[in-house]
Short mmCIF file of C-alpha atoms in Angstrom, two decimals:
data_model
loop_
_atom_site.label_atom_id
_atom_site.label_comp_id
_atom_site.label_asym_id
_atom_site.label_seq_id
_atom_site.Cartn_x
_atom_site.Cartn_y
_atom_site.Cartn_z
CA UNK A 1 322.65 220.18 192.73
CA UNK A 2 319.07 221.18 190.94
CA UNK A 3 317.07 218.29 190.50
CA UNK A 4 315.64 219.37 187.44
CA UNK A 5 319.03 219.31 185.65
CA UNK A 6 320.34 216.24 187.67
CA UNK A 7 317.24 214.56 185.88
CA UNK A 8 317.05 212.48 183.03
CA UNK A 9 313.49 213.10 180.66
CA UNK A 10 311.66 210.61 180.50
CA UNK A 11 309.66 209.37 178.31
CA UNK A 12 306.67 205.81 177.30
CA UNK A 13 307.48 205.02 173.35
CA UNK A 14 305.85 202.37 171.92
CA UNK A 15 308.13 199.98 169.95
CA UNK A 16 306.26 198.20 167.15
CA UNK A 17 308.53 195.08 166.53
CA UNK A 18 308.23 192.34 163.56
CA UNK A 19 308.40 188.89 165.27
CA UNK A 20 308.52 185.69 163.81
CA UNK A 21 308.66 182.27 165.71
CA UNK A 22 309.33 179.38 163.50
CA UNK A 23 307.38 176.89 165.21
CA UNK A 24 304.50 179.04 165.63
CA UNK A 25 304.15 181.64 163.44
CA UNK A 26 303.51 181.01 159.27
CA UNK A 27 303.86 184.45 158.89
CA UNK A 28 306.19 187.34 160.41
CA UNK A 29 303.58 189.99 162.91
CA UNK A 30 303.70 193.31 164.28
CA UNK A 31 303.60 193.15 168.17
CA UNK A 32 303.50 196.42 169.95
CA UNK A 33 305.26 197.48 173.28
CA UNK A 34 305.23 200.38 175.30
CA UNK A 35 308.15 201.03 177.45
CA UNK A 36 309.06 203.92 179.90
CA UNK A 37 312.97 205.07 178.47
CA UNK A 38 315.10 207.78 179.06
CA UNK A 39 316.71 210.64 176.84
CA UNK A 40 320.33 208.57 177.27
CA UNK A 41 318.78 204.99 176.08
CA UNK A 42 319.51 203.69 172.61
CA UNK A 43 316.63 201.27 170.60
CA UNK A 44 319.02 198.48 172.32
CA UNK A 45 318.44 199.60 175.30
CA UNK A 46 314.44 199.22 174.93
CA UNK A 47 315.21 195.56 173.30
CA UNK A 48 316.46 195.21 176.64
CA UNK A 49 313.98 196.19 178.44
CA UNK A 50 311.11 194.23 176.49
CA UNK A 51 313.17 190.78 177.07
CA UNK A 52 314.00 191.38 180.41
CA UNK A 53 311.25 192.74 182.16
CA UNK A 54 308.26 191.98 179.03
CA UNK A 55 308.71 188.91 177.22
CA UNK A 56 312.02 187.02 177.47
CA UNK A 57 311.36 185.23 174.26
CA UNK A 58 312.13 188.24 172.19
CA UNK A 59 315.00 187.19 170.60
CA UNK A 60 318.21 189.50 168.49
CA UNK A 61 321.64 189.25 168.43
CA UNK A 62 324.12 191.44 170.00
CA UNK A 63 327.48 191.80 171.57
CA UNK A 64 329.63 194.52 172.98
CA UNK A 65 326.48 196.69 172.45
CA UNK A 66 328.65 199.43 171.38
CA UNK A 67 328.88 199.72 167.58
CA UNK A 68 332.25 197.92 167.55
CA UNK A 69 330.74 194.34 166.82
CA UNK A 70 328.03 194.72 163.99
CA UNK A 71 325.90 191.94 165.46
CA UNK A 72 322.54 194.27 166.01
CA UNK A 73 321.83 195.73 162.66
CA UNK A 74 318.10 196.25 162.09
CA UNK A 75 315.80 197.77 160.12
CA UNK A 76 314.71 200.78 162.35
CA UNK A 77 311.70 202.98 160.96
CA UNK A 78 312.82 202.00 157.29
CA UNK A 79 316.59 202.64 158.05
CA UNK A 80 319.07 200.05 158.41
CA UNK A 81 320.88 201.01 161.41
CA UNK A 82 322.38 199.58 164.41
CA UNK A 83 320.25 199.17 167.44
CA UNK A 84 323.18 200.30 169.90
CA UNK A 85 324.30 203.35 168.24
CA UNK A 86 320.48 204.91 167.84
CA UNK A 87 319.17 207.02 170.30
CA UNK A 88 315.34 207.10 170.86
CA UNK A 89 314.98 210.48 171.02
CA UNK A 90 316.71 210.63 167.49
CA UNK A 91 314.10 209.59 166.66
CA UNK A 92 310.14 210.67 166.55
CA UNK A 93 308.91 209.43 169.34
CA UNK A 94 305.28 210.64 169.15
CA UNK A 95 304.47 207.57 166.23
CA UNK A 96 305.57 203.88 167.46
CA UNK A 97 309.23 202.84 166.45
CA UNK A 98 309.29 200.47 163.93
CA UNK A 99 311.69 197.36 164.46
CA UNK A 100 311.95 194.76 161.26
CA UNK A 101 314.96 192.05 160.79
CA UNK A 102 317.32 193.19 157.74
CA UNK A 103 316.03 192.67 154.85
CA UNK A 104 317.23 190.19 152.08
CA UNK A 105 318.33 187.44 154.01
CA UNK A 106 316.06 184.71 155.71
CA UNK A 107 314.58 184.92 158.79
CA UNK A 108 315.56 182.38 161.53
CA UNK A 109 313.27 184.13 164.65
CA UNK A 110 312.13 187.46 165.34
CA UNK A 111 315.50 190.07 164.30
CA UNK A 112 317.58 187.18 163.73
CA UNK A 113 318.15 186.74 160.06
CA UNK A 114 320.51 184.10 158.61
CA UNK A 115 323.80 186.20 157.68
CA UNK A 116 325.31 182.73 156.18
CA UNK A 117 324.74 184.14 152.48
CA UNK A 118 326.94 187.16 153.93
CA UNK A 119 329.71 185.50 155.02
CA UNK A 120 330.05 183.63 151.54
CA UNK A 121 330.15 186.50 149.39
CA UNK A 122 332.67 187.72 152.06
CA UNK A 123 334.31 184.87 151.73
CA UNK A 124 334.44 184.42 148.29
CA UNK A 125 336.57 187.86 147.85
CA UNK A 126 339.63 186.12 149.26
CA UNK A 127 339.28 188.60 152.58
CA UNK A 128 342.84 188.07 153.42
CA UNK A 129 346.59 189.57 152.68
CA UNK A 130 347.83 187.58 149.99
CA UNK A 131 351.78 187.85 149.69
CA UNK A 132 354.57 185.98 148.15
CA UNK A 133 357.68 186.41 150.37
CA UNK A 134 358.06 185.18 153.58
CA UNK A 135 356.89 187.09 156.25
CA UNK A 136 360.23 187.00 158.25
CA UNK A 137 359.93 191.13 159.14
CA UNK A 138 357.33 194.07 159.23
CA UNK A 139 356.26 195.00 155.69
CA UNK A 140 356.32 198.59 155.90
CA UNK A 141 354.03 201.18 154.02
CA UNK A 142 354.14 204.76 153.54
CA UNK A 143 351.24 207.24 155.26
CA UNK A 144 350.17 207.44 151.78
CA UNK A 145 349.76 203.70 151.05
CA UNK A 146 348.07 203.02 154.11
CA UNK A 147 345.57 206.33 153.63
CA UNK A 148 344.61 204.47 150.26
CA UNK A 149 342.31 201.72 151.74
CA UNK A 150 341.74 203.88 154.89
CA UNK A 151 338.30 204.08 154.96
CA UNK A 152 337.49 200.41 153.79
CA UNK A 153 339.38 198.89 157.04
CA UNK A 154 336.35 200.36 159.33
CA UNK A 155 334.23 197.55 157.91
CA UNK A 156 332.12 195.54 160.61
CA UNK A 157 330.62 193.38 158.59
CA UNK A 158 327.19 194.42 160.45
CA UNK A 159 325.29 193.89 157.01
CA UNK A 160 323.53 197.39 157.10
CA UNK A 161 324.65 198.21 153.72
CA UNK A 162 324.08 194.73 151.79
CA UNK A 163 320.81 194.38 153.29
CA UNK A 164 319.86 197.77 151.75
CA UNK A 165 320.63 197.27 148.46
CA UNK A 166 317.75 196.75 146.81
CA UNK A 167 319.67 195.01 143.80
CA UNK A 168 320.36 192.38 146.72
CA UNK A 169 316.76 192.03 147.87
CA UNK A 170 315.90 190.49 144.83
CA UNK A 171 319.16 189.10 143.06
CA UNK A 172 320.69 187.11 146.57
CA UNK A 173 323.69 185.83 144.12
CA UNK A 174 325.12 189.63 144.32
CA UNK A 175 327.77 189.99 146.16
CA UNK A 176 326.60 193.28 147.69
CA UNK A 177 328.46 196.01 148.85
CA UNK A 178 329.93 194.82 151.76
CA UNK A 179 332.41 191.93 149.80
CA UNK A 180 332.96 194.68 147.74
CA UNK A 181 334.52 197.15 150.45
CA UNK A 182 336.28 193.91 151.49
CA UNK A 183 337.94 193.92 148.68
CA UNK A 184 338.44 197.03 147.96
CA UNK A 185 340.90 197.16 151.44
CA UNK A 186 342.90 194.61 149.74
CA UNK A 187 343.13 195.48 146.10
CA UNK A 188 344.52 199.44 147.29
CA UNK A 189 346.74 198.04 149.90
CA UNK A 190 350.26 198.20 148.39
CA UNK A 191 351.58 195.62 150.18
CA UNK A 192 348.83 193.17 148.91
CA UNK A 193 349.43 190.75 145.66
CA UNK A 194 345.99 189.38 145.00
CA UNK A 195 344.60 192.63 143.24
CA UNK A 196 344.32 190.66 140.01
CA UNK A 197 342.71 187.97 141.60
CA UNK A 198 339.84 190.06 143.39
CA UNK A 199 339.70 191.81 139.91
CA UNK A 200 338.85 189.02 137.79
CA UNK A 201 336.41 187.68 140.08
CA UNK A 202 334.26 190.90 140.98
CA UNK A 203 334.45 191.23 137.01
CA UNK A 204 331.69 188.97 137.05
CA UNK A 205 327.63 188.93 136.63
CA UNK A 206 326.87 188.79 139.93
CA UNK A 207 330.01 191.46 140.33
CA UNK A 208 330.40 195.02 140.17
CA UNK A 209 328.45 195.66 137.69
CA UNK A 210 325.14 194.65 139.21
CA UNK A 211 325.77 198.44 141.23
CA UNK A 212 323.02 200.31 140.16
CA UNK A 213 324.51 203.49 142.83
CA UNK A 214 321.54 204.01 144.46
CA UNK A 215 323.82 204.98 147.34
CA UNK A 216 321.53 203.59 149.63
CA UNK A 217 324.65 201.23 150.88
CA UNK A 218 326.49 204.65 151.41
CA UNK A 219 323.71 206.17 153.54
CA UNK A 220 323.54 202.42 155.72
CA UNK A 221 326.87 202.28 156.97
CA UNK A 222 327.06 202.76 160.91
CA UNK A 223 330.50 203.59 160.08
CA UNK A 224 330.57 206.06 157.51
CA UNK A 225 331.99 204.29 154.80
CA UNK A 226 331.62 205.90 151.44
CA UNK A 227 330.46 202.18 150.44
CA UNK A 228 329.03 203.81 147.15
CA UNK A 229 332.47 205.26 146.07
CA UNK A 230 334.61 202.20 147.14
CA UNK A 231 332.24 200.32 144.61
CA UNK A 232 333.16 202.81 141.96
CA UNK A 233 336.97 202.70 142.75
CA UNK A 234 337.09 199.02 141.97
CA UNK A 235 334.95 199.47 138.98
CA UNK A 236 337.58 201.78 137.44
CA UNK A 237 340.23 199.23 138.87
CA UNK A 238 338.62 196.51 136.54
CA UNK A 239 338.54 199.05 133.96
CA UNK A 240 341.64 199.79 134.27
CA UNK A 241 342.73 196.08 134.65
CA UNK A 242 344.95 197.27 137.59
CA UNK A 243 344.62 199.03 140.87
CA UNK B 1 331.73 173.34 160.19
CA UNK B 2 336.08 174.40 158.87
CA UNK B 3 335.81 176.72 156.19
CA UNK B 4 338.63 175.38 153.28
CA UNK B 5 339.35 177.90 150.69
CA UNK B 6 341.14 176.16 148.06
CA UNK B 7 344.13 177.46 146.89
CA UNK B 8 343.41 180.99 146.85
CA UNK B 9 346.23 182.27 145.09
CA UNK B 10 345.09 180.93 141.53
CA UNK B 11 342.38 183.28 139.95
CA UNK B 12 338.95 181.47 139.84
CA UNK B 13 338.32 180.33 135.88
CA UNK B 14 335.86 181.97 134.15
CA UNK B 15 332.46 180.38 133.89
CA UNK B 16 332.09 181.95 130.24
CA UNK B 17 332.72 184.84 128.39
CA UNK B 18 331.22 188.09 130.55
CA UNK B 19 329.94 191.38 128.48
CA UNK B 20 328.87 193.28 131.83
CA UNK B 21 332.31 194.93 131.80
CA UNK B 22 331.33 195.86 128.31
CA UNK B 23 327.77 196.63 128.84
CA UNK B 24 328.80 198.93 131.29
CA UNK B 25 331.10 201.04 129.57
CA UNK B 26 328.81 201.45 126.71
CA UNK B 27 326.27 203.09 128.67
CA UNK B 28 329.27 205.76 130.58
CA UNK B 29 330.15 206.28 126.41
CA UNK B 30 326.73 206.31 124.82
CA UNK B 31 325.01 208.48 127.04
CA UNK B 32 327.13 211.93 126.79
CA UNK B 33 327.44 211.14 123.46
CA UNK B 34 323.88 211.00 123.09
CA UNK B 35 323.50 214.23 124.95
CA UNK B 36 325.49 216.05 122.27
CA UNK B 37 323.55 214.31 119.36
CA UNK B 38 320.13 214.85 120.29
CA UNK B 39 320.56 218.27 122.17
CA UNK B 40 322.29 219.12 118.56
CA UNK B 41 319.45 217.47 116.43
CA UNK B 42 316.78 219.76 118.94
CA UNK B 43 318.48 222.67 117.83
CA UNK B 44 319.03 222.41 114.37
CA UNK B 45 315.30 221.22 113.88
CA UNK B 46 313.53 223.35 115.97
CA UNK B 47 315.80 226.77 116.91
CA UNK B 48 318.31 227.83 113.82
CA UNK B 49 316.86 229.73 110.86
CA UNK B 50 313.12 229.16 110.57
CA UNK B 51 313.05 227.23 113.99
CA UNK B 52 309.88 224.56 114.14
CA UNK B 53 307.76 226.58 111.35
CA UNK B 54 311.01 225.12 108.77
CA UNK B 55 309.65 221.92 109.55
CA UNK B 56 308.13 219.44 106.97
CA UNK B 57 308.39 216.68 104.32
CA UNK B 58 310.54 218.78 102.23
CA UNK B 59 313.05 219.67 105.73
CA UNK B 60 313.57 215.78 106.27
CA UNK B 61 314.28 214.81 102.96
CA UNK B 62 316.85 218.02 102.54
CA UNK B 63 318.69 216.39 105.22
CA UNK B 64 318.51 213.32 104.63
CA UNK B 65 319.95 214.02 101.28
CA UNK B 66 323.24 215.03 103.03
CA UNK B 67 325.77 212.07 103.91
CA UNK B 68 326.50 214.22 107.45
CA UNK B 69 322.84 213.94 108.85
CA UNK B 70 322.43 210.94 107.72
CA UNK B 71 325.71 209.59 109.37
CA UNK B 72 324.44 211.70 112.60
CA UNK B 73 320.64 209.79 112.29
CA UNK B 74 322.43 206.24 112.24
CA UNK B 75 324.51 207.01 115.32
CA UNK B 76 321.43 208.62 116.91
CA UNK B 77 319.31 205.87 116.49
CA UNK B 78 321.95 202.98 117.37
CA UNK B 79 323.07 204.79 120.31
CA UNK B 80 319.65 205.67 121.72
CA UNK B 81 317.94 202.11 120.97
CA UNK B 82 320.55 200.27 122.07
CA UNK B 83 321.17 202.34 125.43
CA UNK B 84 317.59 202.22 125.77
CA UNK B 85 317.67 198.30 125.49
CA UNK B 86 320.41 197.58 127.77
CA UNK B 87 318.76 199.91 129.92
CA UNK B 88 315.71 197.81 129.97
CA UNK B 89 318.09 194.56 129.78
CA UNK B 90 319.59 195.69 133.64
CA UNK B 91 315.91 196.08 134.97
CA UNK B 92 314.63 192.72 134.04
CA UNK B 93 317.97 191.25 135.05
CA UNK B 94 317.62 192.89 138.60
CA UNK B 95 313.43 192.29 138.75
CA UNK B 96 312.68 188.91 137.03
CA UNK B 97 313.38 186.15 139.20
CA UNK B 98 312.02 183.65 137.17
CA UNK B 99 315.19 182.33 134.74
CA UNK B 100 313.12 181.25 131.74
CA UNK B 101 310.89 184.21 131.73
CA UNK B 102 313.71 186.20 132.33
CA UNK B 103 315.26 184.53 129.47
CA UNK B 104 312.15 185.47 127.42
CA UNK B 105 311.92 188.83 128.04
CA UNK B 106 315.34 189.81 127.11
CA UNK B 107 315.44 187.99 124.04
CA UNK B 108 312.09 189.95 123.29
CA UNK B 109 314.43 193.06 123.72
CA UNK B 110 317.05 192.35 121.74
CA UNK B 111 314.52 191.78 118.70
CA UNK B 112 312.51 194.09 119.30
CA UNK B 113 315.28 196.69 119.76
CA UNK B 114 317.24 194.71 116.50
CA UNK B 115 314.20 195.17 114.08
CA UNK B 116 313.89 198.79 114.78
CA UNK B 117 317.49 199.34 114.20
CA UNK B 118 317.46 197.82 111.35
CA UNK B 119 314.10 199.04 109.68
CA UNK B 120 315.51 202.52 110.66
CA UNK B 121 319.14 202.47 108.97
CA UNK B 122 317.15 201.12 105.91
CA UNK B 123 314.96 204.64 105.99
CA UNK B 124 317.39 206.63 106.66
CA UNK B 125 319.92 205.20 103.85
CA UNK B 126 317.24 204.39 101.32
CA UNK B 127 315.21 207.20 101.53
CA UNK B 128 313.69 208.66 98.28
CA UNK B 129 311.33 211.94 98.23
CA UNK B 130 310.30 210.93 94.83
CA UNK B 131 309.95 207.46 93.95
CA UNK B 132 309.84 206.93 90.50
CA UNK B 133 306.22 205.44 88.82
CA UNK B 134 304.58 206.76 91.94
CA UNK B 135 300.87 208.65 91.75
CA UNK B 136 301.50 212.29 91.10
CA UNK B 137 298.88 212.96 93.71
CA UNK B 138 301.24 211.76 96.08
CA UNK B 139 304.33 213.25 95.58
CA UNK B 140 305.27 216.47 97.53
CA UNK B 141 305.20 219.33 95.47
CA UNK B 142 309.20 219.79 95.02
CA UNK B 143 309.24 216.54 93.07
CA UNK B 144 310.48 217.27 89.58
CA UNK B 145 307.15 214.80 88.28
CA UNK B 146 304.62 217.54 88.85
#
């Protein structure tokens, strides 16, 4: 076989990433690195690299490291996106990658921001089937039904989308889009009974109507959720007063 | 830490009464409408017959004479100002963090948006080309005084 094709480029990119150490730093800093990668590596791949062969106290979270689990969503060159499903050489490599936590929720150490503001406004959307009878059998749907909510159900709850909304960078009582895709996979399902309730409380302040559809949560999603159009599907469902 | 969700089939009570729903809708409502007001006022000012050269004391106070434009000025200027205000209203809600400046500010709106309604419906329905006892001087020349 020719070399040349059995070859991977490669290629030194500097990766310019915001770190923050609580009982060091007062302030977050830019701290440069400059790693040899290859066309196949991702930006988690380089994260890699940089703990394990530069400085093991950089410090992110991830877990399968395939874009199933949502754990390493980062701000990468201005874009929320996740770190395992972005290839360097998507992106220009002749300028340093930029690397900054999410933005909109605190902090804790370098990419590691606290997602417990997240969770509540997940939380608080009642993120579960909510159904009278008893479930002694299968409660069957048509293709139809189930095509309703389709594209809410890919939700990872990686935070991408919340954590570019720039209502929610300065309002943190917003739910954000992510509760609101939540919801929206319940309040469509037709085998659900809790529309009303998800209804009456996304009609609320901190609800809905805070959407200013910037679409930026649209353009976020590692999953290609229409996040932006969800939103407006339970607006007209509170308008409506019904699904 | 167990997360306990109280009873999560009863729907959560309502703090207090909530206008965004309201708010909302107004601006979806008010702003086509608006479209079809003002693009119609443009027209009718500047384009049909005489176009802009038709324009003067005399034009305004013809209209204003005539129940329809002055209907179509009130709902012109109550639409716009207050879709302008809750415009401005949503910006300082998303910006201001601070509650009692934030407070401030959109009670500034409201007045300021409140007086100008007001002062304008009182033109617009009161609205007299030739006030009686005024200075000749001052009247326009279609006044029956000179």
């Amino acid at each position: 076989m020719d070399k040349a094709i059995a070859e991977v480029a490669s290629f030194t990119v500097t990766l310019m990433i915001r770190r923050f150490d609580p009982e060091v730093d007062q302030e977050p800093k830019w701290v440069d690195y400059d790693v040899e990668m290859f066309g196949t590596d991702r930006v988690l791949d380089a994260l890699h690299k940089i703990k394990w062969e530069i400085d093991g106290s950089l410090t992110f979270r991830r877990s399968c490291a395939h874009g199933v689990c949502g754990s390493d969503a980062m701000r990468i060159n201005g874009r929320n996106r996740l770190a395992c499903k972005t290839l360097i050489k998507d992106l220009d490599i002749s300028n340093p990658i930029y690397i900054e936590p999410i933005k909109g929720l605190p902090v804790e150490k370098d990419l590691i921001v606290n997602m417990e503001p997240f969770y509540q406004a997940y939380r608080d959307i009642n993120p579960f089937l909510m159904a009278s009878d008893t479930p002694a059998k299968e409660r069957l749907q048509s293709p139809e039904d189930r095509a309703r909510y389709d594209d809410t159900t890919k939700c990872i709850l990686c935070a991408a989308c919340t954590t570019s909304c720039p209502v929610f960078w300065t309002d943190g009582q917003y739910f954000g889009p992510a509760a609101i895709v939540n919801a929206h996979r319940f309040i469509f399902d037709s085998r659900d009974e809790g529309a009303q309730v998800r209804i009456d409380i996304l009609n609320d302040k901190e609800g809905v109507w805070r959407c200013r559809t910037t679409f930026n949560c649209t353009e976020a999603c590692p999953r290609g959720i229409e996040v932006t159009k969800a939103i407006a599907e339970v607006k007209q469902a509170i308008l409506r007063g019904r699904p | 830490m167990a997360v306990i969700i109280e009873t999560p089939n009863s729907p959560r009570t309502r703090k207090q009464a909530n206008w965004e729903k309201y708010g909302w809708l107004f601006m979806r409502v008010s702003g086509p409408l608006l479209i079809v007001l003002i693009f119609t006022h443009l027209v009718v000012n500047l384009v049909v017959g005489d176009g802009i050269k038709a324009i003067d004391f005399a034009f305004v106070a013809g209209k204003w004479a005539d129940p329809f434009w002055q209907v179509w000025d009130m709902a012109m200027l109550w639409l716009a100002l207050i879709h302008g205000t809750n415009g401005m209203r949503t910006i300082v809600n998303d910006y201001v963090e601070k509650e009692t400046l934030r407070k401030g500010l959109v009670t500034t709106l409201w007045a300021v948006g409140g007086l100008l309604i007001l002062l304008g419906t009182l033109v617009i329905f009161t609205f007299d080309p030739c006030p009686a006892g005024a200075a000749a001087e001052l009247l326009p020349s279609f006044c029956p005084a000179n």
